[in-house]
Short mmCIF file of C-alpha atoms in Angstrom, two decimals:
data_model
loop_
_atom_site.label_atom_id
_atom_site.label_comp_id
_atom_site.label_asym_id
_atom_site.label_seq_id
_atom_site.Cartn_x
_atom_site.Cartn_y
_atom_site.Cartn_z
CA UNK A 288 -0.46 0.69 -0.20
CA UNK A 289 1.79 3.28 -1.00
CA UNK A 290 1.26 6.43 0.76
CA UNK A 291 -1.21 8.82 -0.25
CA UNK A 292 0.08 12.32 -1.62
CA UNK A 293 -1.51 15.67 -1.03
CA UNK A 294 -5.68 16.37 -2.53
CA UNK A 295 -4.32 18.64 -5.18
CA UNK A 296 -3.17 16.27 -8.94
CA UNK A 297 0.49 15.92 -9.45
CA UNK A 298 2.43 15.05 -12.34
CA UNK A 299 4.73 12.59 -12.50
CA UNK A 300 8.20 14.49 -10.78
CA UNK A 301 10.80 14.63 -13.72
CA UNK A 302 13.41 11.81 -13.39
CA UNK A 303 16.14 12.10 -11.22
CA UNK A 304 19.80 12.91 -12.44
CA UNK A 305 21.49 10.66 -10.31
CA UNK A 306 25.15 13.45 -11.31
CA UNK A 307 23.17 16.24 -10.49
CA UNK A 308 22.42 14.61 -7.43
CA UNK A 309 26.15 14.08 -6.32
CA UNK A 310 27.30 17.58 -7.63
CA UNK A 311 24.16 18.95 -5.42
CA UNK A 312 25.16 17.01 -2.04
CA UNK A 313 29.72 17.07 -3.12
CA UNK A 314 30.10 14.82 -0.72
CA UNK A 315 28.31 15.06 1.96
CA UNK A 316 26.15 11.93 1.50
CA UNK A 317 26.64 8.87 -0.24
CA UNK A 318 24.12 8.02 -2.67
CA UNK A 319 23.07 5.35 -4.39
CA UNK A 320 21.35 5.37 -7.84
CA UNK A 321 19.57 2.09 -8.97
CA UNK A 322 22.59 1.70 -11.26
CA UNK A 323 25.29 1.41 -9.20
CA UNK A 324 26.22 -0.78 -6.96
CA UNK A 325 25.09 -1.61 -3.09
CA UNK A 326 21.88 0.23 -4.48
CA UNK A 327 19.94 -3.10 -3.43
CA UNK A 328 21.06 -3.07 -0.04
CA UNK A 329 20.01 0.03 0.58
CA UNK A 330 16.46 -0.42 -0.17
CA UNK A 331 16.40 -3.43 1.02
CA UNK A 332 13.91 -3.45 4.27
CA UNK A 333 15.10 -5.64 6.66
CA UNK A 334 11.54 -7.93 7.44
CA UNK A 335 11.39 -7.93 3.69
CA UNK A 336 8.08 -7.87 1.62
CA UNK A 337 8.36 -4.52 0.53
CA UNK A 338 9.85 -3.89 -3.37
CA UNK A 339 9.66 -0.10 -3.23
CA UNK A 340 12.35 1.91 -5.58
CA UNK A 341 13.25 4.97 -4.50
CA UNK A 342 14.61 6.70 -7.35
CA UNK A 343 17.50 7.31 -5.41
CA UNK A 344 18.80 7.02 -2.02
CA UNK A 345 20.82 9.53 0.06
CA UNK A 346 22.47 8.64 3.29
CA UNK A 347 24.12 11.89 4.41
CA UNK A 348 26.96 12.04 7.19
CA UNK A 349 25.19 15.11 9.16
CA UNK A 350 22.55 18.08 9.93
CA UNK A 351 23.93 19.32 6.54
CA UNK A 352 23.39 16.60 4.38
CA UNK A 353 20.91 16.38 4.93
CA UNK A 354 19.50 19.74 4.29
CA UNK A 355 21.10 19.23 1.04
CA UNK A 356 19.41 16.89 -0.40
CA UNK A 357 16.16 18.24 0.96
CA UNK A 358 16.83 21.25 -1.10
CA UNK A 359 17.88 18.93 -4.43
CA UNK A 360 14.46 16.64 -3.51
CA UNK A 361 12.77 20.38 -3.51
CA UNK A 362 13.87 21.92 -6.33
CA UNK A 363 14.22 19.19 -8.59
CA UNK A 364 9.77 18.94 -8.45
CA UNK A 365 11.61 15.32 -6.30
CA UNK A 366 9.17 13.31 -3.79
CA UNK A 367 10.65 12.74 -0.22
CA UNK A 368 11.35 9.68 1.81
CA UNK A 369 12.62 9.34 4.96
CA UNK A 370 14.69 6.40 6.76
CA UNK A 371 14.54 6.89 9.64
CA UNK A 372 17.41 4.30 10.32
CA UNK A 373 15.42 0.78 11.74
CA UNK A 374 13.11 -2.16 10.08
CA UNK A 375 10.74 -0.05 8.87
CA UNK A 376 8.04 -3.06 8.80
CA UNK A 377 5.31 -1.39 6.47
CA UNK A 378 7.75 0.15 3.81
CA UNK A 379 6.49 3.87 4.82
CA UNK A 380 10.09 4.06 5.27
CA UNK A 381 10.73 4.46 1.48
CA UNK A 382 9.04 5.40 -1.31
CA UNK A 383 8.34 4.86 -5.20
CA UNK A 384 10.44 7.43 -6.93
CA UNK A 385 11.31 9.41 -4.65
CA UNK A 386 14.51 10.31 -2.94
CA UNK A 387 14.66 8.49 -0.32
CA UNK A 388 16.91 10.21 2.68
CA UNK A 389 18.29 7.35 4.98
CA UNK A 390 19.70 8.65 8.59
CA UNK A 391 21.69 5.72 9.00
CA UNK A 392 25.01 7.69 9.07
CA UNK A 393 22.87 9.93 11.70
CA UNK A 394 23.58 7.19 14.65
CA UNK A 395 25.90 8.92 16.90
CA UNK A 396 24.69 9.45 21.06
CA UNK A 397 25.71 11.19 23.09
CA UNK A 398 24.82 10.85 26.79
CA UNK A 399 24.44 13.65 29.39
CA UNK A 400 25.09 11.82 32.90
CA UNK A 401 25.06 14.24 35.63
CA UNK A 402 22.21 16.39 33.26
CA UNK A 403 20.01 13.02 32.95
CA UNK A 404 20.07 13.69 29.12
CA UNK A 405 20.94 13.08 26.05
CA UNK A 406 20.98 13.95 22.32
CA UNK A 407 20.54 11.66 19.74
CA UNK A 408 21.33 10.80 15.92
CA UNK A 409 17.76 10.54 13.82
CA UNK A 410 19.60 7.29 12.50
CA UNK A 411 19.81 5.27 15.84
CA UNK A 412 17.85 2.18 16.74
CA UNK A 413 16.37 1.62 20.10
CA UNK A 414 18.57 -1.19 20.92
CA UNK A 415 22.13 0.84 20.55
CA UNK A 416 20.62 4.03 22.51
CA UNK A 417 19.35 1.88 25.12
CA UNK A 418 22.27 0.22 25.14
CA UNK A 419 24.16 3.11 25.78
CA UNK A 420 22.26 4.98 28.33
CA UNK A 421 21.83 1.28 30.29
CA UNK A 422 25.87 1.42 30.90
CA UNK A 423 25.04 4.52 33.47
CA UNK A 424 22.16 2.98 34.95
CA UNK A 425 19.89 5.10 32.30
CA UNK A 426 17.25 4.50 30.78
CA UNK A 427 14.55 6.31 28.09
CA UNK A 428 11.41 4.41 26.91
CA UNK A 429 11.14 3.00 23.36
CA UNK A 430 9.03 0.27 22.32
CA UNK A 431 9.49 -3.81 22.63
CA UNK A 432 12.29 -4.48 19.90
CA UNK A 433 15.90 -3.34 19.53
CA UNK A 434 15.42 -2.92 15.57
CA UNK A 435 13.11 0.37 16.02
CA UNK A 436 14.70 3.43 14.68
CA UNK A 437 13.93 5.75 17.54
CA UNK A 438 13.25 8.65 14.78
CA UNK A 439 10.53 6.16 13.99
CA UNK A 440 9.29 5.45 17.18
CA UNK A 441 9.31 8.93 18.77
CA UNK A 442 7.72 11.26 15.90
CA UNK A 443 4.78 8.67 16.06
CA UNK A 444 4.42 8.55 20.16
CA UNK A 445 6.51 5.35 21.74
CA UNK A 446 4.56 2.15 23.70
CA UNK A 447 6.31 0.59 24.63
CA UNK A 448 8.15 -2.36 28.05
CA UNK A 449 8.13 1.27 29.98
CA UNK A 450 4.70 2.92 29.27
CA UNK A 451 3.01 2.20 31.99
CA UNK A 452 5.93 3.37 34.52
CA UNK A 453 7.58 5.57 32.75
CA UNK A 454 5.27 7.00 29.85
CA UNK A 455 5.67 7.31 26.11
CA UNK A 456 8.69 8.07 23.72
CA UNK A 457 7.53 11.51 23.15
CA UNK A 458 7.06 12.29 27.35
CA UNK A 459 10.91 12.61 27.75
CA UNK A 460 11.29 14.12 24.90
CA UNK A 461 12.49 17.61 25.35
CA UNK A 462 14.16 18.86 22.23
CA UNK A 463 15.01 18.31 18.76
CA UNK A 464 16.80 19.58 15.33
CA UNK A 465 14.94 19.64 12.09
CA UNK A 466 15.49 20.30 8.52
CA UNK A 467 12.44 21.92 7.45
CA UNK A 468 11.05 21.34 3.30
CA UNK A 469 13.20 24.40 2.89
CA UNK A 470 15.94 23.19 3.78
CA UNK A 471 16.35 25.47 7.02
CA UNK A 472 17.87 24.00 10.25
CA UNK A 473 15.95 24.33 13.41
CA UNK A 474 16.19 24.15 16.78
CA UNK A 475 13.15 22.86 18.36
CA UNK A 476 11.80 23.00 22.05
CA UNK A 477 9.33 23.78 24.26
CA UNK A 478 10.10 27.69 24.35
CA UNK A 479 11.62 27.56 20.48
CA UNK A 480 9.08 26.57 17.94
CA UNK A 481 6.79 25.58 20.46
CA UNK A 482 4.09 24.47 17.70
CA UNK A 483 5.95 22.80 16.04
CA UNK A 484 7.70 20.65 18.76
CA UNK A 485 3.97 20.13 19.99
CA UNK A 486 3.36 18.36 16.18
CA UNK A 487 6.77 16.05 16.18
CA UNK A 488 5.51 14.28 19.90
CA UNK A 489 3.25 12.50 17.94
CA UNK A 490 2.15 13.95 14.70
CA UNK A 491 4.31 12.04 12.52
CA UNK A 492 7.27 12.75 9.66
CA UNK A 493 4.93 15.28 8.16
CA UNK A 494 7.04 18.64 9.56
CA UNK A 495 10.23 17.82 8.34
CA UNK A 496 13.71 15.98 9.09
CA UNK A 497 14.54 15.17 12.61
CA UNK A 498 17.88 14.97 12.54
CA UNK A 499 18.77 15.05 16.40
CA UNK A 500 16.50 13.93 19.38
CA UNK A 501 16.85 15.60 23.04
CA UNK A 502 15.43 12.88 25.51
CA UNK A 503 15.05 12.86 29.25
CA UNK A 504 16.36 10.25 30.71
CA UNK A 505 15.43 8.50 33.94
CA UNK A 506 17.60 5.87 35.86
CA UNK A 507 16.41 2.20 35.33
CA UNK A 508 18.16 -0.33 37.49
CA UNK A 509 17.50 -4.10 37.05
CA UNK A 510 14.64 -4.64 35.67
CA UNK A 511 12.39 -8.22 35.47
CA UNK A 512 10.90 -9.69 32.44
CA UNK A 513 11.01 -11.48 29.18
CA UNK A 514 8.41 -13.66 27.98
CA UNK A 515 5.94 -16.49 29.14
CA UNK A 516 3.80 -18.48 26.99
CA UNK A 517 0.29 -19.75 27.66
CA UNK A 518 -1.35 -21.78 26.28
CA UNK A 519 -4.50 -19.63 24.28
CA UNK A 520 -8.05 -19.77 25.93
CA UNK A 521 -10.83 -17.41 26.78
CA UNK A 522 -9.86 -17.57 30.38
CA UNK A 523 -6.61 -16.28 30.03
CA UNK A 524 -6.18 -14.01 27.14
CA UNK A 525 -9.10 -12.55 29.16
CA UNK A 526 -7.23 -12.50 32.64
CA UNK A 527 -4.42 -11.61 31.29
CA UNK A 528 -5.55 -8.34 30.06
CA UNK A 529 -7.31 -7.54 33.27
CA UNK A 530 -3.99 -8.81 35.28
CA UNK A 531 -2.04 -6.59 33.12
CA UNK A 532 -4.95 -3.54 33.74
CA UNK A 533 -5.45 -3.72 37.66
CA UNK A 534 -0.74 -3.86 37.85
CA UNK A 535 1.14 -1.68 39.73
CA UNK A 536 2.56 0.96 37.00
CA UNK A 537 5.66 -0.12 37.45
CA UNK A 538 4.51 -3.46 35.02
CA UNK A 539 4.11 -3.02 31.62
CA UNK A 540 3.03 -5.98 29.76
CA UNK A 541 2.77 -6.79 25.95
CA UNK A 542 0.21 -10.02 24.90
CA UNK A 543 0.20 -11.50 21.31
CA UNK A 544 -2.23 -14.00 21.03
CA UNK A 545 -1.00 -15.84 18.24
CA UNK A 546 0.30 -19.23 15.47
CA UNK A 547 3.34 -20.09 18.28
CA UNK A 548 6.66 -20.73 15.34
CA UNK A 549 8.86 -23.51 15.00
CA UNK A 550 11.54 -21.50 17.42
CA UNK A 551 13.81 -24.05 19.39
CA UNK A 552 12.48 -22.75 22.91
CA UNK A 553 9.04 -23.51 21.95
CA UNK A 554 7.92 -27.35 22.54
CA UNK A 555 7.65 -28.83 19.74
CA UNK A 556 3.87 -29.52 19.59
CA UNK A 557 2.84 -26.24 20.42
CA UNK A 558 3.98 -24.96 17.16
CA UNK A 559 1.56 -23.86 14.51
CA UNK A 560 -1.22 -23.86 17.69
CA UNK A 561 -2.25 -20.91 18.97
CA UNK A 562 -1.07 -19.56 22.15
CA UNK A 563 -0.40 -16.01 24.16
CA UNK A 564 2.83 -15.35 24.69
CA UNK A 565 3.20 -12.29 27.14
CA UNK A 566 5.98 -9.79 27.32
CA UNK A 567 6.42 -8.71 30.57
CA UNK A 568 8.66 -5.65 32.06
CA UNK A 569 8.54 -5.22 35.81
CA UNK A 570 10.51 -2.13 36.35
CA UNK A 571 9.96 -1.16 39.88
CA UNK A 572 12.02 -2.37 43.46
CA UNK A 573 12.88 -5.87 42.98
CA UNK A 574 11.92 -6.71 46.07
CA UNK A 575 7.90 -5.76 45.13
CA UNK A 576 8.13 -8.42 41.64
CA UNK A 577 7.02 -11.66 43.08
CA UNK A 578 4.03 -10.45 44.42
CA UNK A 579 3.50 -8.10 41.08
CA UNK A 580 3.67 -11.05 38.83
CA UNK A 581 2.16 -12.68 41.21
CA UNK A 582 -1.62 -12.81 38.96
CA UNK A 583 0.30 -13.17 35.99
CA UNK A 584 1.15 -16.34 37.10
CA UNK A 585 -2.17 -17.41 39.21
CA UNK A 586 -3.20 -17.10 35.11
CA UNK A 587 -1.42 -19.35 34.02
CA UNK A 588 -1.58 -22.08 36.51
CA UNK A 589 -5.16 -21.95 35.30
CA UNK A 590 -4.89 -22.38 31.79
CA UNK A 591 -2.42 -25.60 32.82
CA UNK A 592 0.28 -24.11 33.70
CA UNK A 593 3.40 -22.15 31.19
CA UNK A 594 4.45 -23.30 27.97
CA UNK A 595 7.63 -21.19 28.07
CA UNK A 596 8.67 -19.06 31.13
CA UNK A 597 11.29 -16.84 30.31
CA UNK A 598 11.31 -13.84 33.02
CA UNK A 599 14.60 -12.97 34.38
CA UNK A 600 16.32 -10.19 36.27
CA UNK A 601 18.39 -8.55 34.14
CA UNK A 602 19.43 -4.76 32.58
CA UNK A 603 16.24 -2.66 30.67
CA UNK A 604 17.96 -2.76 27.40
CA UNK A 605 18.58 -6.89 26.71
CA UNK A 606 14.84 -6.97 26.86
CA UNK A 607 15.25 -4.70 23.70
CA UNK A 608 16.17 -7.76 21.30
CA UNK A 609 15.37 -8.56 17.74
CA UNK A 610 12.98 -7.41 15.19
CA UNK A 611 10.85 -8.65 13.20
CA UNK A 612 11.44 -12.05 11.23
CA UNK A 613 13.46 -11.61 8.46
CA UNK A 614 12.69 -12.90 4.94
CA UNK A 615 10.42 -12.60 1.63
CA UNK A 616 6.90 -12.05 3.77
CA UNK A 617 4.39 -9.41 3.49
CA UNK A 618 2.19 -8.35 6.33
CA UNK A 619 -1.48 -7.18 6.36
CA UNK A 620 -2.84 -5.04 9.30
CA UNK A 621 -5.30 -2.79 11.43
CA UNK A 622 -4.73 -0.63 14.63
CA UNK A 623 -6.88 -0.06 16.96
CA UNK A 624 -8.00 0.50 19.76
CA UNK A 625 -10.25 -0.77 23.24
CA UNK A 626 -11.32 -0.50 25.78
CA UNK A 627 -10.51 -3.74 27.48
CA UNK A 628 -11.28 -7.80 26.30
CA UNK A 629 -13.77 -10.04 28.55
CA UNK A 630 -14.12 -13.57 27.91
CA UNK A 631 -16.54 -13.23 25.30
CA UNK A 632 -14.43 -11.17 22.85
CA UNK A 633 -11.70 -13.15 23.62
CA UNK A 634 -13.37 -16.04 22.43
CA UNK A 635 -14.26 -14.47 19.07
CA UNK A 636 -11.37 -13.55 18.85
CA UNK A 637 -9.52 -17.31 19.17
CA UNK A 638 -12.19 -18.71 17.04
CA UNK A 639 -11.35 -15.97 14.36
CA UNK A 640 -7.50 -17.02 14.50
CA UNK A 641 -8.44 -20.55 13.74
CA UNK A 642 -10.60 -19.49 11.41
CA UNK A 643 -7.63 -18.95 8.53
CA UNK A 644 -4.47 -20.53 7.01
CA UNK A 645 -2.17 -17.37 6.87
CA UNK A 646 1.12 -18.67 7.81
CA UNK A 647 1.48 -16.45 10.66
CA UNK A 648 -1.70 -14.79 12.27
CA UNK A 649 -2.09 -12.76 15.54
CA UNK A 650 -3.44 -9.85 17.52
CA UNK A 651 -1.03 -7.87 20.13
CA UNK A 652 -2.48 -6.02 22.32
CA UNK A 653 -0.56 -3.62 24.79
CA UNK A 654 -2.45 -2.59 27.61
CA UNK A 655 -1.78 0.94 28.53
CA UNK A 656 -2.79 3.09 31.39
CA UNK A 657 -0.21 4.25 33.64
CA UNK A 658 1.70 6.91 33.08
CA UNK A 659 0.44 7.55 29.57
CA UNK A 660 -2.91 8.48 30.89
CA UNK A 661 -1.45 11.23 33.41
CA UNK A 662 -0.91 13.25 30.09
CA UNK A 663 -3.64 15.27 28.98
CA UNK A 664 -5.14 14.19 25.22
CA UNK A 665 -4.34 17.61 23.99
CA UNK A 666 -0.88 18.55 25.60
CA UNK A 667 0.38 16.17 22.25
CA UNK A 668 -0.25 15.40 18.69
CA UNK A 669 -1.15 11.65 20.35
CA UNK A 670 -4.42 12.18 21.33
CA UNK A 671 -5.59 8.66 22.97
CA UNK A 672 -4.29 8.95 26.04
CA UNK A 673 -7.49 7.44 27.96
CA UNK A 674 -7.40 3.89 26.01
CA UNK A 675 -7.06 1.04 27.87
CA UNK A 676 -5.75 -1.41 24.99
CA UNK A 677 -3.93 -0.50 21.95
CA UNK A 678 -4.64 -3.44 19.73
CA UNK A 679 -3.38 -4.58 16.05
CA UNK A 680 -4.70 -7.98 14.71
CA UNK A 681 -2.16 -8.66 11.49
CA UNK A 682 -1.77 -11.70 8.46
CA UNK A 683 1.29 -12.39 7.40
CA UNK A 684 2.27 -14.25 3.90
CA UNK A 685 4.28 -14.99 1.80
CA UNK A 686 3.53 -12.53 -1.05
CA UNK A 687 1.53 -9.02 -1.63
CA UNK A 688 -0.35 -10.66 -3.18
CA UNK A 689 -1.39 -13.57 -0.98
CA UNK A 690 -1.37 -10.67 1.77
CA UNK A 691 -4.25 -9.33 0.27
CA UNK A 692 -6.10 -11.67 0.32
CA UNK A 693 -6.31 -11.74 4.19
CA UNK A 694 -7.45 -7.83 4.48
CA UNK A 695 -11.23 -8.53 5.33
CA UNK A 696 -10.31 -10.92 7.47
CA UNK A 697 -8.32 -8.67 9.44
CA UNK A 698 -10.54 -5.38 8.99
CA UNK A 699 -13.68 -7.40 10.30
CA UNK A 700 -11.70 -8.73 13.38
CA UNK A 701 -10.11 -5.54 14.33
CA UNK A 702 -13.76 -3.80 14.03
CA UNK A 703 -15.17 -6.50 16.46
CA UNK A 704 -12.34 -6.30 18.76
CA UNK A 705 -12.27 -2.04 19.10
CA UNK A 706 -16.55 -2.21 20.15
CA UNK A 707 -17.35 1.30 19.73
CA UNK A 708 -13.99 2.95 20.67
CA UNK A 709 -12.22 5.27 17.76
CA UNK A 710 -8.77 6.02 16.49
CA UNK A 711 -5.56 4.18 15.64
CA UNK A 712 -2.16 4.54 16.69
CA UNK A 713 -0.30 6.29 13.86
CA UNK A 714 3.15 3.62 14.13
CA UNK A 715 1.14 0.81 13.34
CA UNK A 716 -0.57 2.33 9.73
CA UNK A 717 -0.48 0.47 6.93
CA UNK A 718 -0.54 3.46 4.60
CA UNK A 719 -1.13 7.48 5.53
CA UNK A 720 -4.36 7.68 3.77
CA UNK A 721 -6.87 10.07 4.85
CA UNK A 722 -9.01 8.13 6.64
CA UNK A 723 -6.41 6.70 8.63
CA UNK A 724 -4.50 10.07 9.21
CA UNK A 725 -8.23 11.23 10.24
CA UNK A 726 -8.14 8.13 12.94
CA UNK A 727 -4.78 9.24 13.68
CA UNK A 728 -5.27 12.85 15.19
CA UNK A 729 -9.15 13.25 15.60
CA UNK A 730 -10.86 16.55 15.93
CA UNK A 731 -8.93 19.68 17.23
CA UNK A 732 -5.77 18.19 16.81
CA UNK A 733 -6.15 17.34 13.56
CA UNK A 734 -6.65 21.08 12.82
CA UNK A 735 -3.77 21.86 14.82
CA UNK A 736 -1.67 20.12 12.97
CA UNK A 737 -2.62 21.32 9.97
CA UNK A 738 -1.79 24.31 10.74
CA UNK A 739 1.51 23.45 11.76
CA UNK A 740 1.79 21.47 8.33
CA UNK A 741 0.50 24.69 6.89
CA UNK A 742 3.73 27.31 8.35
CA UNK A 743 6.75 24.44 8.00
CA UNK A 744 5.33 22.08 4.29
CA UNK A 745 3.08 24.59 2.83
CA UNK A 746 3.35 21.91 0.14
CA UNK A 747 3.29 18.58 1.64
CA UNK A 748 7.07 17.39 0.59
CA UNK A 749 6.75 15.41 3.64
CA UNK A 750 4.07 13.03 2.60
CA UNK A 751 5.75 9.60 2.83
CA UNK A 752 3.65 8.62 6.07
CA UNK A 753 0.38 9.09 7.88
CA UNK A 754 -0.19 12.21 6.23
CA UNK A 755 -1.54 15.41 7.93
CA UNK A 756 -2.42 17.83 4.70
CA UNK A 757 -1.65 21.46 5.17
CA UNK A 758 -4.91 23.03 6.92
#
């Protein structure tokens, strides 16, 4: 699925001249044109399955190189897409015929231990950042995998294993360095360009290329976390959601109801069967961990015992392992919010997972509340603070055509699980079309974002995202 463009018609852009691009950049970035060695590698997304072919890919070495690339694209009438360093599962970091600005050359991090802040390059991954900060007993909340790019997860919101205790990633964002659509470099924070700073916290990549982020760091010593795998029953699925919702805010739980993959740590008799995988992180006092985890263990015992119990004490960064599976597969999915999940809804969910033959099908449930809900809806561009659960329904297939065949199933199940809750989470959206954008940014949030877009990107140069049109 391709990102939507602005509502005004656009003619096809002129063919990009790699020679002119190299001359304009003057050594400020590596350039990969379609005929160059390295182009195929540069355009590949780690999880496979997305076959976008940019007109060229540039990998700047610094902010000045990014600014030159943006100015070149603007003057040439070439669309821009931005890859922020991670796995870009749904392919919005690349676009056919675009000039892709790949930020993986901007991977530095500067930790101010005494000041509890860090400046991080726009191409660094959550795993690399968390390892560097964790060496000082510090952390910023990101997601649940190390391979995600800090830029992408931050701009969309950031809901991960520290969400209930420390908030979303955007709640730790203190400032940013941004290259706007005209190639200007801005320092942005609560006092400088505060409207843009508000928009960056959840409004996606609509407003410029963020080359550096300034984050607050919190003290995080060892945590208790890891994966528990349980038999999937209506009682176990609904019970885990209820336990996570009732838990102290120091416990965050991400549930994946899924067909068990053929991994060595999973007993062979469970391969291909529907299970519930609970990814947990207790970030409070270690002597309170057992009591906090007792309700989870009770659910496991009632289901017949855990299939796998991988909970352990260790550094937070160690929980951010891996990423999407490698290989040529394509995912189709729908994100939703819901007020909860009772046993009848869980029974329906399990029946639906058994009803299709996708090579991988799953429903992810991220239980929110805690510090996420402490922030007002209008304080940032993420406007769903009161939602109890963030969900995502997905099916994986070997080809795009095969995956598309599961779209009706995915949409129907997501609609059933969402109930009366509205909205979508921008970071889980597969497209940037108008309906998705309006659901991600409802009401006055949309109006405010559109006004910021009009100020900083009136021509909608940055549209390879969940796209907000200039208001």
